[in-house]
Structures are given as structure tokens and as C-alpha cells.
Amino acid sequence: MSKSIRKAEAEEIFHSRQAYHGGSWAAHSQNTALAAERIADKIQLDSELAYCMGLLHDIGRSFTDGQFRHITCGFAYMNTIGHPDIADICLSHSFAVQDIYSYVGNMDISKEEQKRFQELLQKRKYTEYDKLIQLCDAVAVDTGFVLPEQRFVGLSFRYGFNAFTIQKWKAVLRIKEEINAKLRQDVNVFLNQ
């Protein structure tokens, strides 16, 4: 475990990086954080930690306009400042299927980096927090919360499909069903109350 991150520190990190490179990623991250905090509180996870993970999951976008590169930048930055648990979320948030080639978008890292990050990702044993942030990433947009299927379609229009797309969608929907059962209601109904 990393040194315990608190909400105030996560917000300071977020706002300082947002000043360098804003965009819709910031509002999306804030909504991911709100969703993670609310859900975590109801399913007996640490809601403050979940909020911090949600807020910082896309922090790599403050360093690059790159697509896959945002994952590696976030992972490196959060490790550098002493938060490996958050770094792990930066790595895992896009991978309900634990394979970097399930990423839909530009693979804008070298072959060596691809090999390294594939190994890192496949070694990870996903926690409840990994799954929570994967789901919240799939329901949060810059304007609020949507059905995961709506987010899937939006991302597909922007980035296209690959051989993993349907498998990845099914994995996210399985996570949603697990969390629905813990909440005893649909995630989207819960978030939009």
C-alpha cells in the first residue's frame, strides 16, 4: 500500500495538473470520482480512497494528448510522487480485459513499452477498487452519468473497434452486475437519484 492519500492531496494534485492541460478529461475524472465515492460508501469500501482513485485515474491526460500514452504517463507520475496504488489504477482503469491490446485507440508507445506494460498489467491481481474504477470510468462523462452502453458507443465512434471490444464490454457489464447486486439496485439508477 502507498502512503495513504487523502482527498485534499488528490484534489491538489488534480488541480495543479489540470492547470497544465485542461479538457473534458477533467470533468470526466471529477464525475468518475463522485461515482466511485458514492458507490464505495454503499458497498463498504473506503469511499475517500475510491474518490481519490477516480479523480486521478486519468491524470496522465494532463501530460499528453496521446491516447495509450496517458496510461503510461499517469502510472509513472503517480509512482514518482509516492502513490503506487493510484498508479496501479492509472494502469488498470482501461482494462476490464487484462490485456493492453484490448485498448481501442492509438497505441502510441514503443514496442518495448508495450511489452513492459503488458507484463505489468497481466501480473496485477485486480482488487475491488480496480473494478469499481473501471465501472465508474464507463458510466462517467464530462456532463454526468450515462449507461455504460452509451459510453461504449461514444468511444467506438471516436476510436473504432478491435478484436477485444465485445469481450471488454461484457467484462464491464459483469462488473456492473456485481456492483448492482451489492447496491441492491442498478448503478445508473443509484447515481442519477
XYZ file of C-alpha atoms in Angstrom:
193
model
C 0.000 0.000 0.000
C 1.157 3.520 -0.715
C 1.173 6.252 1.850
C -2.483 6.947 2.414
C -3.758 9.582 0.024
C -6.420 11.940 1.294
C -8.995 13.868 -0.663
C -7.297 17.256 -0.171
C -3.989 15.939 -1.562
C -5.698 14.248 -4.527
C -7.563 17.455 -5.330
C -4.355 19.479 -5.069
C -2.594 17.093 -7.482
C -5.582 17.139 -9.833
C -5.979 20.929 -9.925
C -2.252 21.571 -10.309
C -2.092 19.193 -13.298
C -5.383 20.449 -14.767
C -3.796 23.917 -14.955
C -1.196 22.486 -17.363
C -3.585 20.696 -19.651
C -7.332 21.015 -19.229
C -10.036 19.434 -21.315
C -13.046 17.186 -20.950
C -10.866 14.589 -19.179
C -11.015 16.783 -16.073
C -14.817 16.896 -15.748
C -14.979 13.186 -16.643
C -12.464 12.455 -13.860
C -14.439 14.529 -11.345
C -17.601 12.586 -12.205
C -15.698 9.286 -12.022
C -14.564 10.323 -8.526
C -18.080 11.247 -7.407
C -19.481 7.955 -8.688
C -16.694 5.935 -7.051
C -17.131 7.733 -3.731
C -20.909 7.247 -3.641
C -20.790 3.593 -4.657
C -17.885 2.758 -2.336
C -19.739 4.253 0.605
C -22.687 1.924 -0.045
C -20.673 -1.251 -0.658
C -18.312 -0.963 2.326
C -15.171 0.194 0.535
C -13.101 3.200 1.594
C -15.059 5.996 -0.087
C -12.288 8.579 0.279
C -9.744 6.273 -1.359
C -12.243 5.440 -4.118
C -12.814 9.167 -4.714
C -9.060 9.778 -4.980
C -8.622 6.869 -7.386
C -11.484 8.084 -9.549
C -10.214 11.656 -9.575
C -6.677 10.662 -10.565
C -7.300 7.683 -12.870
C -6.798 9.850 -15.995
C -4.161 12.200 -14.566
C -1.851 11.104 -17.387
C -4.038 13.122 -19.762
C -2.571 16.254 -18.182
C 0.816 15.285 -19.642
C -0.113 14.260 -23.165
C -2.658 14.428 -25.945
C -1.664 10.830 -26.631
C -4.113 8.005 -26.306
C -2.449 4.960 -24.740
C 0.356 7.259 -23.589
C -1.955 8.811 -20.965
C -1.908 5.466 -19.142
C 1.878 5.269 -19.011
C 2.241 8.944 -18.047
C -0.263 8.612 -15.196
C 1.351 5.394 -13.987
C 4.832 6.951 -13.967
C 3.737 10.219 -12.360
C 1.773 8.656 -9.512
C 4.647 6.256 -8.764
C 7.114 9.154 -8.811
C 5.136 11.127 -6.226
C 4.732 8.115 -3.942
C 1.270 6.744 -4.690
C 1.723 3.304 -6.287
C -1.901 2.312 -5.526
C -3.121 5.240 -7.602
C -0.506 4.421 -10.260
C -1.968 0.914 -10.462
C -5.414 2.427 -11.095
C -3.924 4.619 -13.837
C -2.698 1.368 -15.382
C -5.796 -0.795 -14.880
C -8.706 1.599 -15.467
C -8.967 0.950 -19.214
C -8.563 -2.811 -18.981
C -11.565 -4.789 -17.787
C -9.877 -7.368 -20.028
C -6.325 -7.638 -18.684
C -4.546 -7.175 -21.999
C -3.116 -3.881 -23.275
C -4.175 -4.825 -26.799
C -7.804 -4.526 -25.705
C -7.193 -0.753 -25.751
C -9.098 0.890 -28.573
C -7.181 3.901 -29.798
C -3.693 4.772 -30.877
C -1.016 2.545 -29.332
C 1.359 5.497 -29.085
C 4.105 3.786 -27.090
C 7.155 1.834 -28.249
C 7.249 -1.950 -28.628
C 9.469 -2.117 -25.540
C 6.940 -0.105 -23.532
C 4.135 -2.313 -24.827
C 5.967 -5.390 -23.581
C 6.645 -3.791 -20.182
C 3.086 -2.600 -19.644
C 1.584 -5.882 -20.860
C 3.673 -7.706 -18.241
C 2.747 -5.206 -15.508
C -0.939 -5.432 -16.332
C -1.050 -9.209 -16.563
C 0.777 -9.582 -13.216
C -1.796 -7.454 -11.408
C -4.397 -9.136 -9.278
C -7.387 -6.863 -9.655
C -8.936 -5.517 -6.480
C -12.467 -4.318 -5.825
C -11.101 -0.802 -6.399
C -9.803 -1.690 -9.883
C -13.234 -2.994 -10.827
C -15.018 -0.041 -9.238
C -12.948 2.492 -11.183
C -13.342 0.505 -14.420
C -17.104 0.693 -13.977
C -17.154 4.349 -12.928
C -14.929 5.208 -15.901
C -17.561 3.516 -18.080
C -20.524 5.462 -16.673
C -18.975 8.903 -16.120
C -18.787 11.508 -18.863
C -17.919 15.165 -18.595
C -21.590 16.132 -18.162
C -22.670 13.473 -15.650
C -23.539 9.785 -15.761
C -24.701 7.570 -18.626
C -25.397 3.900 -19.225
C -22.173 2.001 -19.959
C -23.638 1.067 -23.342
C -23.921 4.766 -24.218
C -20.278 5.310 -23.310
C -19.259 2.225 -25.311
C -20.983 3.619 -28.420
C -19.444 7.067 -27.955
C -15.954 5.634 -27.595
C -16.494 3.354 -30.600
C -17.472 6.309 -32.776
C -14.269 8.092 -31.716
C -11.794 5.210 -31.739
C -13.358 2.268 -33.556
C -13.386 -1.410 -32.604
C -10.818 -4.143 -32.204
C -10.885 -7.889 -31.613
C -11.394 -7.357 -27.856
C -14.211 -4.781 -27.986
C -17.191 -7.054 -27.304
C -15.243 -9.057 -24.694
C -14.310 -5.787 -22.957
C -17.922 -4.550 -22.980
C -19.095 -7.843 -21.488
C -16.427 -7.630 -18.771
C -17.570 -4.116 -17.779
C -21.206 -5.247 -17.767
C -20.270 -8.189 -15.487
C -18.642 -5.724 -13.083
C -21.807 -3.626 -13.238
C -23.934 -6.653 -12.350
C -21.656 -7.462 -9.385
C -21.927 -3.917 -8.100
C -25.683 -3.771 -8.803
C -26.056 -6.832 -6.555
C -24.041 -5.192 -3.772
C -26.031 -1.958 -4.098
C -29.312 -3.883 -4.417
C -30.207 -1.587 -7.290
C -28.939 -0.553 -10.699
C -25.781 1.582 -10.622
C -27.226 4.104 -13.055
C -30.445 4.498 -11.076
C -28.373 4.928 -7.914
C -26.077 7.559 -9.445
C -28.882 9.541 -11.032
C -31.005 9.860 -7.884
